[in-house]
């Protein structure tokens, strides 16, 4: 059995870079907020490492001393406390304070970087500024500043790193930057201290490394941002072309609809013998024309419906509380004559629950799924519509299962593509427009739904629609009895095979 999951999230930006990417030489505020939160998460990890170091220092203090790490009982705890307070302050500034000139995402990240550099300098001092690789952690902040900021701002961070490392070395060796004031009395002895030369060489080497890292990463960041600009421009061009294509499709569809309606009205006049009697041969031809014209009319209506749904996705829609059981019963009632003509039994077992969505679009979604199940079922088969509520995650899965021709594994990933249909589907349903499931996809996008499809050829197909944030119909009805909050009331149970069993 083939299984596929489809999930669409149209948060107006279909790609990560769309509209929230780069603005000028630096990232936009929305991206900076995400980076600031990532920085906070990273700092929690550092805090965990410091706590672990504190534990190791207590257990194996002698081992750390042999490794060249000077452990002072208080500094890891102090650094941990400072980082915790910094994290709490940054979270408070992001979540609880309104953005202003002095509380912007850029300032938030700047504050985090400066606090981190100060704390890292303390760590480098106590762990070892030369004997251990601790100073190389400065490189991380230089790289991150190149990603978060413009080239000039990241250069400022690189200069700060060089200054802080120099201050650490100066604290450890107070006379590091002073010229010798006297020469040793012993003959043949120079006044230049080899240890001082080693420290200065090490500092100069690391400073060069910091500048090289800044230059390389900042150049790469500029290249990446330029590519993001190009991708954003290309995406906007594609979006504009798609809108123009949709408008052209609507225009052509409207132009086709009027003459087609005239043709069908004339055909109905001939079929009703209002134009005089016609021979059986001509009547047979007329019926074939009417059959094809009916399929064309259905295609036109589907195209118009699809374009209306796409237009709805580009505008703000008023959402309301929708009773899904009522929607499904309404769709089943509408399609029951078609199912009865083929002796197909539709069994409904739906619990009462309410979701927030666009009511008429929910009806379109289930009408298309159920009509597909009827169209591709064998005569005399059955269709089951059932729901399963997960009260812990507040999610519900509504599954429409048919016992028809099924879908091949290679075709399953493409079923939501516009105008896609398989040869087997055409042989079973010649009136298919190929865009019914495209309409379902657009509704799912507009309402942020997930759809799972499982199918086996000649055994049947199951469409499962996943709803999040569901509520009991009775609870929702009581909580929304306020002006401006419409509620779709549940329909009364239907008789026969359409009556809910659970």
Tab-separated table of C-alpha atoms in Angstrom:
chain	number	residue	atom	x	y	z
A	1	UNK	CA	0.000	0.000	0.000
A	2	UNK	CA	1.319	3.433	-0.949
A	3	UNK	CA	1.226	6.207	1.652
A	4	UNK	CA	1.894	9.940	1.245
A	5	UNK	CA	1.543	12.961	3.533
A	6	UNK	CA	0.843	16.458	2.232
A	7	UNK	CA	1.166	19.582	4.363
A	8	UNK	CA	0.923	23.170	3.193
A	9	UNK	CA	1.626	26.238	5.298
A	10	UNK	CA	0.933	29.513	3.546
A	11	UNK	CA	2.224	32.006	6.066
A	12	UNK	CA	2.380	34.365	3.095
A	13	UNK	CA	6.033	33.411	2.604
A	14	UNK	CA	6.512	30.131	0.839
A	15	UNK	CA	10.284	30.312	1.111
A	16	UNK	CA	12.463	31.294	4.031
A	17	UNK	CA	13.876	34.279	2.221
A	18	UNK	CA	10.622	35.695	0.904
A	19	UNK	CA	9.953	39.205	2.245
A	20	UNK	CA	11.868	38.515	5.450
A	21	UNK	CA	15.348	38.026	4.111
A	22	UNK	CA	17.857	40.747	3.618
A	23	UNK	CA	17.191	44.443	3.580
A	24	UNK	CA	20.151	46.410	2.398
A	25	UNK	CA	23.387	45.267	4.018
A	26	UNK	CA	21.906	43.543	7.064
A	27	UNK	CA	19.139	41.107	7.912
A	28	UNK	CA	15.592	42.221	8.590
A	29	UNK	CA	14.173	42.469	12.115
A	30	UNK	CA	12.136	39.296	11.774
A	31	UNK	CA	15.216	37.247	10.869
A	32	UNK	CA	17.229	38.957	13.620
A	33	UNK	CA	14.592	37.988	16.180
A	34	UNK	CA	14.919	34.368	15.109
A	35	UNK	CA	18.714	34.621	15.341
A	36	UNK	CA	18.476	36.222	18.782
A	37	UNK	CA	16.332	33.336	19.992
A	38	UNK	CA	18.821	30.869	18.519
A	39	UNK	CA	21.606	32.704	20.361
A	40	UNK	CA	19.658	32.360	23.620
A	41	UNK	CA	19.184	28.615	23.081
A	42	UNK	CA	22.899	28.249	22.335
A	43	UNK	CA	23.726	30.124	25.553
A	44	UNK	CA	21.594	27.704	27.587
A	45	UNK	CA	23.835	24.955	26.217
A	46	UNK	CA	26.936	26.889	27.316
A	47	UNK	CA	25.401	27.297	30.747
A	48	UNK	CA	24.930	23.526	30.907
A	49	UNK	CA	28.603	23.019	29.977
A	50	UNK	CA	29.700	25.438	32.700
A	51	UNK	CA	27.633	23.583	35.273
A	52	UNK	CA	29.223	20.325	34.136
A	53	UNK	CA	32.659	21.957	34.392
A	54	UNK	CA	31.855	23.026	37.937
A	55	UNK	CA	30.993	19.455	38.841
A	56	UNK	CA	34.163	18.090	37.217
A	57	UNK	CA	36.240	20.755	39.004
A	58	UNK	CA	34.928	19.574	42.340
A	59	UNK	CA	35.461	15.892	41.574
A	60	UNK	CA	38.785	16.072	39.693
A	61	UNK	CA	40.425	19.364	40.670
A	62	UNK	CA	43.976	17.930	40.535
A	63	UNK	CA	43.466	16.634	37.009
A	64	UNK	CA	42.425	20.089	35.792
A	65	UNK	CA	45.477	21.649	37.447
A	66	UNK	CA	47.772	19.182	35.682
A	67	UNK	CA	46.074	20.117	32.383
A	68	UNK	CA	46.954	23.776	32.953
A	69	UNK	CA	43.453	24.937	33.926
A	70	UNK	CA	43.519	27.171	36.974
A	71	UNK	CA	40.250	26.533	38.760
A	72	UNK	CA	38.908	29.171	41.100
A	73	UNK	CA	35.947	28.096	43.127
A	74	UNK	CA	33.779	31.113	42.287
A	75	UNK	CA	34.225	32.106	38.612
A	76	UNK	CA	32.274	29.275	36.880
A	77	UNK	CA	29.335	29.883	39.190
A	78	UNK	CA	29.513	33.662	38.629
A	79	UNK	CA	29.691	33.277	34.833
A	80	UNK	CA	26.796	30.834	34.897
A	81	UNK	CA	24.698	33.272	36.946
A	82	UNK	CA	25.532	36.202	34.633
A	83	UNK	CA	24.620	34.196	31.501
A	84	UNK	CA	21.351	33.044	33.076
A	85	UNK	CA	20.392	36.626	33.958
A	86	UNK	CA	21.385	37.772	30.461
A	87	UNK	CA	19.201	35.099	28.888
A	88	UNK	CA	16.229	36.032	31.045
A	89	UNK	CA	16.677	39.728	30.246
A	90	UNK	CA	16.951	39.067	26.498
A	91	UNK	CA	13.861	36.842	26.507
A	92	UNK	CA	11.963	39.511	28.442
A	93	UNK	CA	13.033	42.192	25.951
A	94	UNK	CA	11.947	40.059	22.973
A	95	UNK	CA	8.642	38.770	24.348
A	96	UNK	CA	7.363	41.316	26.833
A	97	UNK	CA	8.659	44.672	25.678
A	98	UNK	CA	7.486	46.578	22.626
A	99	UNK	CA	10.132	47.236	20.018
A	100	UNK	CA	11.541	50.753	20.118
A	101	UNK	CA	14.655	52.690	19.244
A	102	UNK	CA	16.389	51.299	22.341
A	103	UNK	CA	14.847	47.831	22.211
A	104	UNK	CA	15.402	46.493	18.718
A	105	UNK	CA	16.481	42.979	17.678
A	106	UNK	CA	19.831	44.408	16.550
A	107	UNK	CA	20.503	45.954	19.962
A	108	UNK	CA	19.411	42.699	21.619
A	109	UNK	CA	21.991	40.708	19.652
A	110	UNK	CA	24.661	43.365	20.246
A	111	UNK	CA	24.034	43.117	23.998
A	112	UNK	CA	24.242	39.331	23.846
A	113	UNK	CA	27.529	39.409	21.918
A	114	UNK	CA	29.159	41.941	24.293
A	115	UNK	CA	28.049	39.994	27.393
A	116	UNK	CA	29.292	36.766	25.833
A	117	UNK	CA	32.655	38.302	24.936
A	118	UNK	CA	33.113	39.618	28.495
A	119	UNK	CA	32.210	36.250	29.989
A	120	UNK	CA	34.398	34.422	27.486
A	121	UNK	CA	37.331	36.679	28.362
A	122	UNK	CA	36.921	35.727	32.036
A	123	UNK	CA	36.830	32.056	31.059
A	124	UNK	CA	39.941	32.453	28.879
A	125	UNK	CA	41.741	34.162	31.757
A	126	UNK	CA	41.046	31.401	34.273
A	127	UNK	CA	41.200	28.419	31.925
A	128	UNK	CA	44.357	29.571	30.153
A	129	UNK	CA	44.946	32.226	27.534
A	130	UNK	CA	47.939	30.496	25.958
A	131	UNK	CA	48.138	26.966	27.323
A	132	UNK	CA	44.607	25.971	26.213
A	133	UNK	CA	42.560	26.402	22.997
A	134	UNK	CA	39.993	28.539	24.858
A	135	UNK	CA	40.823	31.766	22.908
A	136	UNK	CA	39.713	30.110	19.681
A	137	UNK	CA	36.112	30.365	20.909
A	138	UNK	CA	36.344	34.067	20.059
A	139	UNK	CA	36.157	32.962	16.419
A	140	UNK	CA	32.561	31.795	16.940
A	141	UNK	CA	31.378	35.289	17.838
A	142	UNK	CA	33.197	36.839	14.895
A	143	UNK	CA	31.539	34.368	12.518
A	144	UNK	CA	28.104	34.941	14.032
A	145	UNK	CA	28.487	38.717	13.836
A	146	UNK	CA	29.331	38.393	10.130
A	147	UNK	CA	26.065	36.490	9.668
A	148	UNK	CA	23.931	38.777	11.824
A	149	UNK	CA	25.345	42.198	10.913
A	150	UNK	CA	26.826	44.181	8.070
A	151	UNK	CA	30.538	43.936	7.224
A	152	UNK	CA	31.434	47.118	9.135
A	153	UNK	CA	29.498	46.094	12.250
A	154	UNK	CA	31.101	42.654	12.235
A	155	UNK	CA	34.516	44.333	11.871
A	156	UNK	CA	33.766	46.219	15.089
A	157	UNK	CA	33.131	42.866	16.799
A	158	UNK	CA	36.454	41.539	15.457
A	159	UNK	CA	38.265	44.613	16.832
A	160	UNK	CA	36.519	44.144	20.203
A	161	UNK	CA	37.711	40.533	20.264
A	162	UNK	CA	41.311	41.616	19.605
A	163	UNK	CA	41.124	44.262	22.352
A	164	UNK	CA	39.575	41.909	24.913
A	165	UNK	CA	42.164	39.227	24.250
A	166	UNK	CA	44.914	41.833	24.612
A	167	UNK	CA	43.379	42.960	27.927
A	168	UNK	CA	43.345	39.344	29.159
A	169	UNK	CA	47.037	38.953	28.307
A	170	UNK	CA	47.795	42.339	29.927
A	171	UNK	CA	46.068	41.290	33.155
A	172	UNK	CA	48.073	38.069	33.239
A	173	UNK	CA	51.345	39.841	32.319
A	174	UNK	CA	51.170	43.472	33.536
A	175	UNK	CA	54.502	44.478	31.967
A	176	UNK	CA	53.660	42.895	28.604
A	177	UNK	CA	53.441	46.114	26.592
A	178	UNK	CA	56.174	48.030	28.477
A	179	UNK	CA	59.750	48.426	27.196
A	180	UNK	CA	62.486	47.179	29.542
A	181	UNK	CA	63.821	50.003	31.719
A	182	UNK	CA	67.053	48.335	32.665
A	183	UNK	CA	69.502	45.816	31.410
A	184	UNK	CA	70.563	42.893	33.537
A	185	UNK	CA	73.937	43.370	35.159
A	186	UNK	CA	75.248	39.948	34.224
A	187	UNK	CA	77.380	40.114	31.137
A	188	UNK	CA	76.003	38.656	27.935
A	189	UNK	CA	72.433	38.828	29.162
A	190	UNK	CA	69.831	40.634	27.039
A	191	UNK	CA	67.026	42.741	28.455
A	192	UNK	CA	64.444	41.146	26.159
A	193	UNK	CA	62.278	38.573	27.900
A	194	UNK	CA	61.750	35.483	25.686
A	195	UNK	CA	58.461	34.694	27.447
A	196	UNK	CA	57.180	38.172	26.598
A	197	UNK	CA	58.148	37.657	22.957
A	198	UNK	CA	56.271	34.345	22.911
A	199	UNK	CA	53.156	35.991	24.340
A	200	UNK	CA	53.298	38.875	21.856
A	201	UNK	CA	53.823	36.466	18.963
A	202	UNK	CA	50.883	34.349	20.094
A	203	UNK	CA	48.662	37.427	20.436
A	204	UNK	CA	49.723	38.747	17.019
A	205	UNK	CA	49.060	35.347	15.421
A	206	UNK	CA	45.584	35.071	16.934
A	207	UNK	CA	44.746	38.670	15.968
A	208	UNK	CA	45.714	37.912	12.376
A	209	UNK	CA	43.577	34.781	12.550
A	210	UNK	CA	40.617	36.803	13.867
A	211	UNK	CA	40.931	39.322	11.018
A	212	UNK	CA	41.222	36.566	8.404
A	213	UNK	CA	38.134	34.814	9.784
A	214	UNK	CA	36.246	38.112	9.722
A	215	UNK	CA	37.255	38.807	6.122
A	216	UNK	CA	36.424	35.327	4.803
A	217	UNK	CA	33.103	34.923	6.632
A	218	UNK	CA	31.951	38.492	5.892
A	219	UNK	CA	32.698	37.986	2.168
A	220	UNK	CA	30.759	34.722	2.209
A	221	UNK	CA	27.866	36.413	4.032
A	222	UNK	CA	27.742	39.142	1.387
A	223	UNK	CA	27.679	36.524	-1.378
A	224	UNK	CA	24.885	34.612	0.363
A	225	UNK	CA	22.811	37.766	0.873
A	226	UNK	CA	23.303	38.745	-2.758
A	227	UNK	CA	22.059	35.314	-3.817
A	228	UNK	CA	19.093	35.705	-1.462
A	229	UNK	CA	18.252	39.010	-3.146
A	230	UNK	CA	18.413	37.327	-6.534
A	231	UNK	CA	16.226	34.435	-5.366
A	232	UNK	CA	13.735	36.873	-3.851
A	233	UNK	CA	13.549	38.830	-7.099
A	234	UNK	CA	13.074	35.614	-9.069
A	235	UNK	CA	10.347	34.473	-6.678
A	236	UNK	CA	8.526	37.796	-7.005
A	237	UNK	CA	8.707	37.551	-10.796
A	238	UNK	CA	7.324	34.007	-10.670
A	239	UNK	CA	4.533	35.142	-8.329
A	240	UNK	CA	3.595	38.000	-10.646
A	241	UNK	CA	3.634	35.645	-13.630
A	242	UNK	CA	1.422	33.184	-11.743
A	243	UNK	CA	-1.070	35.929	-10.911
A	244	UNK	CA	-1.152	37.035	-14.555
A	245	UNK	CA	-1.614	33.448	-15.674
A	246	UNK	CA	-4.500	33.005	-13.252
A	247	UNK	CA	-6.131	36.219	-14.478
A	248	UNK	CA	-5.766	35.101	-18.081
A	249	UNK	CA	-7.255	31.692	-17.212
A	250	UNK	CA	-10.248	33.370	-15.560
A	251	UNK	CA	-10.713	35.707	-18.542
A	252	UNK	CA	-10.581	32.860	-21.067
A	253	UNK	CA	-12.878	30.727	-18.924
A	254	UNK	CA	-15.468	33.493	-18.752
A	255	UNK	CA	-15.231	33.958	-22.511
A	256	UNK	CA	-15.787	30.226	-23.046
A	257	UNK	CA	-18.628	29.984	-20.546
A	258	UNK	CA	-21.123	32.219	-22.415
A	259	UNK	CA	-21.004	30.432	-25.825
A	260	UNK	CA	-20.939	27.029	-24.121
A	261	UNK	CA	-24.079	27.888	-22.160
A	262	UNK	CA	-25.731	28.961	-25.423
A	263	UNK	CA	-24.755	25.653	-27.066
A	264	UNK	CA	-26.140	23.648	-24.150
A	265	UNK	CA	-29.406	25.604	-24.160
A	266	UNK	CA	-29.857	24.901	-27.883
A	267	UNK	CA	-29.081	21.241	-27.291
A	268	UNK	CA	-31.728	21.107	-24.561
A	269	UNK	CA	-34.246	22.627	-26.975
A	270	UNK	CA	-33.446	19.956	-29.571
A	271	UNK	CA	-33.569	17.181	-26.935
A	272	UNK	CA	-36.983	18.420	-25.785
A	273	UNK	CA	-38.339	18.330	-29.395
A	274	UNK	CA	-38.975	22.077	-29.311
A	275	UNK	CA	-37.248	22.402	-32.685
A	276	UNK	CA	-39.188	19.612	-34.316
A	277	UNK	CA	-38.591	15.922	-34.471
A	278	UNK	CA	-35.094	14.694	-35.325
A	279	UNK	CA	-33.906	11.292	-36.468
A	280	UNK	CA	-32.506	8.828	-33.916
A	281	UNK	CA	-29.055	9.184	-35.492
A	282	UNK	CA	-29.040	12.970	-35.001
A	283	UNK	CA	-30.432	12.591	-31.478
A	284	UNK	CA	-27.577	10.200	-30.644
A	285	UNK	CA	-25.055	12.741	-31.917
A	286	UNK	CA	-26.791	15.474	-29.923
A	287	UNK	CA	-26.550	13.379	-26.756
A	288	UNK	CA	-22.820	12.851	-27.290
A	289	UNK	CA	-22.338	16.582	-27.843
A	290	UNK	CA	-24.329	17.300	-24.696
A	291	UNK	CA	-22.204	14.827	-22.726
A	292	UNK	CA	-18.981	16.491	-23.842
A	293	UNK	CA	-20.402	19.977	-23.303
A	294	UNK	CA	-21.457	18.983	-19.802
A	295	UNK	CA	-17.889	17.885	-19.054
A	296	UNK	CA	-16.583	21.170	-20.448
A	297	UNK	CA	-19.026	23.124	-18.293
A	298	UNK	CA	-17.830	21.232	-15.235
A	299	UNK	CA	-14.220	22.045	-16.121
A	300	UNK	CA	-15.077	25.747	-16.464
A	301	UNK	CA	-16.793	25.788	-13.086
A	302	UNK	CA	-13.831	24.007	-11.477
A	303	UNK	CA	-11.359	26.494	-12.992
A	304	UNK	CA	-13.413	29.429	-11.729
A	305	UNK	CA	-13.709	27.821	-8.307
A	306	UNK	CA	-9.954	27.174	-8.154
A	307	UNK	CA	-9.107	30.744	-9.111
A	308	UNK	CA	-11.532	32.127	-6.516
A	309	UNK	CA	-9.834	29.996	-3.868
A	310	UNK	CA	-6.397	31.204	-4.966
A	311	UNK	CA	-7.616	34.787	-4.771
A	312	UNK	CA	-8.928	34.067	-1.265
A	313	UNK	CA	-5.444	32.867	-0.285
A	314	UNK	CA	-4.033	36.261	-1.291
A	315	UNK	CA	-6.439	38.207	0.903
A	316	UNK	CA	-7.526	38.167	4.518
A	317	UNK	CA	-10.498	35.910	5.158
A	318	UNK	CA	-12.924	36.048	8.052
A	319	UNK	CA	-12.535	32.790	9.934
A	320	UNK	CA	-15.345	31.288	11.944
A	321	UNK	CA	-16.160	28.259	14.051
A	322	UNK	CA	-17.127	25.409	11.726
A	323	UNK	CA	-18.873	22.237	12.787
A	324	UNK	CA	-17.211	19.616	10.580
A	325	UNK	CA	-19.915	16.989	11.188
A	326	UNK	CA	-22.524	19.407	9.818
A	327	UNK	CA	-20.343	20.166	6.796
A	328	UNK	CA	-19.855	16.475	6.004
A	329	UNK	CA	-23.562	15.657	6.348
A	330	UNK	CA	-24.404	18.548	4.034
A	331	UNK	CA	-21.933	17.273	1.425
A	332	UNK	CA	-23.219	13.712	1.704
A	333	UNK	CA	-26.820	14.887	1.297
A	334	UNK	CA	-25.840	16.804	-1.816
A	335	UNK	CA	-23.999	13.852	-3.364
A	336	UNK	CA	-26.351	11.060	-2.242
A	337	UNK	CA	-28.336	10.993	-5.554
A	338	UNK	CA	-25.113	10.304	-7.473
A	339	UNK	CA	-24.103	7.611	-4.987
A	340	UNK	CA	-27.575	6.021	-5.077
A	341	UNK	CA	-27.546	5.859	-8.890
A	342	UNK	CA	-24.515	3.561	-8.639
A	343	UNK	CA	-25.711	1.662	-5.550
A	344	UNK	CA	-22.865	3.058	-3.465
A	345	UNK	CA	-23.544	3.094	0.278
A	346	UNK	CA	-22.066	6.111	2.128
A	347	UNK	CA	-21.608	5.420	5.841
A	348	UNK	CA	-20.877	8.339	8.170
A	349	UNK	CA	-19.475	8.054	11.685
A	350	UNK	CA	-18.405	11.538	12.735
A	351	UNK	CA	-18.029	12.972	16.211
A	352	UNK	CA	-19.216	16.515	16.886
A	353	UNK	CA	-16.285	18.900	16.934
A	354	UNK	CA	-15.579	22.465	15.889
A	355	UNK	CA	-12.535	24.020	14.224
A	356	UNK	CA	-11.655	27.523	13.128
A	357	UNK	CA	-11.724	27.868	9.378
A	358	UNK	CA	-13.538	29.172	6.318
A	359	UNK	CA	-16.883	27.364	6.234
A	360	UNK	CA	-17.638	27.416	2.497
A	361	UNK	CA	-14.100	26.252	1.749
A	362	UNK	CA	-14.472	23.333	4.149
A	363	UNK	CA	-17.595	22.341	2.229
A	364	UNK	CA	-15.691	22.555	-1.054
A	365	UNK	CA	-12.882	20.381	0.357
A	366	UNK	CA	-15.093	17.558	1.591
A	367	UNK	CA	-17.415	17.765	-1.415
A	368	UNK	CA	-14.456	17.183	-3.734
A	369	UNK	CA	-12.986	14.369	-1.636
A	370	UNK	CA	-16.327	12.571	-1.262
A	371	UNK	CA	-17.290	13.084	-4.921
A	372	UNK	CA	-13.904	11.619	-5.930
A	373	UNK	CA	-14.527	8.648	-3.666
A	374	UNK	CA	-17.891	8.088	-5.359
A	375	UNK	CA	-16.535	8.622	-8.881
A	376	UNK	CA	-13.677	6.135	-8.516
A	377	UNK	CA	-15.533	3.482	-6.513
A	378	UNK	CA	-16.896	0.340	-8.107
A	379	UNK	CA	-20.669	0.016	-8.491
A	380	UNK	CA	-22.268	-1.452	-5.376
A	381	UNK	CA	-19.271	-0.625	-3.167
A	382	UNK	CA	-19.308	1.364	0.066
A	383	UNK	CA	-17.641	4.530	1.345
A	384	UNK	CA	-16.825	5.083	5.005
A	385	UNK	CA	-16.394	8.529	6.557
A	386	UNK	CA	-15.079	8.401	10.128
A	387	UNK	CA	-13.336	10.645	12.632
A	388	UNK	CA	-10.795	10.076	15.371
A	389	UNK	CA	-10.218	12.710	18.074
A	390	UNK	CA	-6.987	12.921	20.064
A	391	UNK	CA	-8.002	14.841	23.173
A	392	UNK	CA	-4.406	15.218	24.396
A	393	UNK	CA	-3.124	17.037	21.280
A	394	UNK	CA	-6.562	18.565	20.468
A	395	UNK	CA	-6.352	17.194	16.937
A	396	UNK	CA	-8.860	15.255	14.858
A	397	UNK	CA	-8.425	13.086	11.778
A	398	UNK	CA	-11.371	12.737	9.389
A	399	UNK	CA	-10.884	9.823	6.971
A	400	UNK	CA	-12.844	9.186	3.767
A	401	UNK	CA	-12.258	5.611	2.594
A	402	UNK	CA	-13.441	4.155	-0.691
A	403	UNK	CA	-13.103	0.681	-2.215
A	404	UNK	CA	-12.387	1.596	-5.794
A	405	UNK	CA	-9.652	1.604	-8.405
A	406	UNK	CA	-6.976	3.070	-6.094
A	407	UNK	CA	-3.890	5.101	-6.992
A	408	UNK	CA	-0.526	3.773	-8.133
A	409	UNK	CA	2.540	4.418	-5.961
A	410	UNK	CA	4.318	6.462	-8.651
A	411	UNK	CA	1.216	8.623	-9.219
A	412	UNK	CA	0.475	9.325	-5.553
A	413	UNK	CA	2.931	12.246	-5.092
A	414	UNK	CA	1.369	14.105	-8.058
A	415	UNK	CA	-2.338	13.810	-7.333
A	416	UNK	CA	-2.609	17.419	-6.122
A	417	UNK	CA	-0.964	18.853	-9.237
A	418	UNK	CA	-3.228	20.891	-11.502
A	419	UNK	CA	-4.686	18.966	-14.479
A	420	UNK	CA	-3.053	15.723	-13.371
A	421	UNK	CA	-4.895	12.467	-13.931
A	422	UNK	CA	-3.813	8.923	-14.685
A	423	UNK	CA	-4.942	6.859	-17.711
A	424	UNK	CA	-6.751	4.454	-15.347
A	425	UNK	CA	-8.654	7.366	-13.801
A	426	UNK	CA	-9.676	8.668	-17.227
A	427	UNK	CA	-11.010	5.251	-18.254
A	428	UNK	CA	-13.079	5.108	-15.063
A	429	UNK	CA	-14.254	8.753	-15.083
A	430	UNK	CA	-14.103	10.476	-18.468
A	431	UNK	CA	-15.654	13.705	-17.169
A	432	UNK	CA	-12.776	14.425	-14.768
A	433	UNK	CA	-11.348	17.938	-15.101
A	434	UNK	CA	-8.068	17.030	-13.400
A	435	UNK	CA	-8.233	19.939	-10.952
A	436	UNK	CA	-10.573	18.639	-8.256
A	437	UNK	CA	-7.698	17.730	-5.934
A	438	UNK	CA	-5.928	20.983	-6.820
A	439	UNK	CA	-8.962	22.683	-5.303
A	440	UNK	CA	-8.574	20.473	-2.223
A	441	UNK	CA	-4.911	21.486	-1.985
A	442	UNK	CA	-5.754	25.191	-2.193
A	443	UNK	CA	-8.383	24.862	0.556
A	444	UNK	CA	-5.868	22.978	2.718
A	445	UNK	CA	-3.359	25.792	2.168
A	446	UNK	CA	-5.886	28.464	3.086
A	447	UNK	CA	-6.927	26.632	6.256
A	448	UNK	CA	-3.502	25.205	7.199
A	449	UNK	CA	-4.595	21.591	7.054
A	450	UNK	CA	-2.577	18.422	6.606
A	451	UNK	CA	-3.766	15.624	4.314
A	452	UNK	CA	-2.586	12.010	4.364
A	453	UNK	CA	-3.374	9.674	1.477
A	454	UNK	CA	-2.980	5.906	1.478
A	455	UNK	CA	-3.957	3.822	-1.514
A	456	UNK	CA	-3.634	0.409	-3.073
A	457	UNK	CA	-4.533	-0.259	-6.731
A	458	UNK	CA	-7.843	-2.101	-7.164
A	459	UNK	CA	-8.405	-2.045	-3.386
A	460	UNK	CA	-9.256	1.573	-2.638
A	461	UNK	CA	-8.010	4.898	-1.298
A	462	UNK	CA	-8.214	6.666	2.062
A	463	UNK	CA	-7.989	10.464	2.362
A	464	UNK	CA	-7.301	11.650	5.924
A	465	UNK	CA	-7.702	15.348	6.779
A	466	UNK	CA	-5.899	16.412	9.970
A	467	UNK	CA	-7.387	19.294	11.981
A	468	UNK	CA	-5.476	21.015	14.784
A	469	UNK	CA	-6.898	22.958	17.722
A	470	UNK	CA	-10.322	21.293	17.688
A	471	UNK	CA	-12.965	21.845	20.350
A	472	UNK	CA	-16.150	20.167	21.390
A	473	UNK	CA	-19.151	21.544	19.509
A	474	UNK	CA	-21.113	22.230	22.703
A	475	UNK	CA	-18.220	24.015	24.412
A	476	UNK	CA	-17.483	26.104	21.320
A	477	UNK	CA	-21.134	27.074	20.951
A	478	UNK	CA	-21.272	28.366	24.535
A	479	UNK	CA	-17.982	30.274	24.263
A	480	UNK	CA	-18.787	32.123	21.046
A	481	UNK	CA	-22.175	33.577	21.845
A	482	UNK	CA	-20.746	37.034	21.317
A	483	UNK	CA	-21.370	39.583	18.574
A	484	UNK	CA	-19.191	39.046	15.522
A	485	UNK	CA	-18.396	35.403	16.303
A	486	UNK	CA	-20.515	33.253	13.988
A	487	UNK	CA	-20.985	29.587	14.705
A	488	UNK	CA	-22.101	26.930	12.283
A	489	UNK	CA	-24.622	24.837	14.182
A	490	UNK	CA	-24.562	21.076	13.713
A	491	UNK	CA	-27.039	19.541	11.326
A	492	UNK	CA	-29.519	17.024	12.557
A	493	UNK	CA	-28.565	13.382	11.980
A	494	UNK	CA	-29.792	11.902	8.740
A	495	UNK	CA	-31.666	8.685	8.482
A	496	UNK	CA	-30.509	5.415	7.028
A	497	UNK	CA	-26.876	4.736	6.217
A	498	UNK	CA	-25.984	8.415	6.659
A	499	UNK	CA	-26.733	8.473	10.409
A	500	UNK	CA	-23.626	8.803	12.592
A	501	UNK	CA	-22.759	5.627	14.412
A	502	UNK	CA	-20.404	7.205	16.922
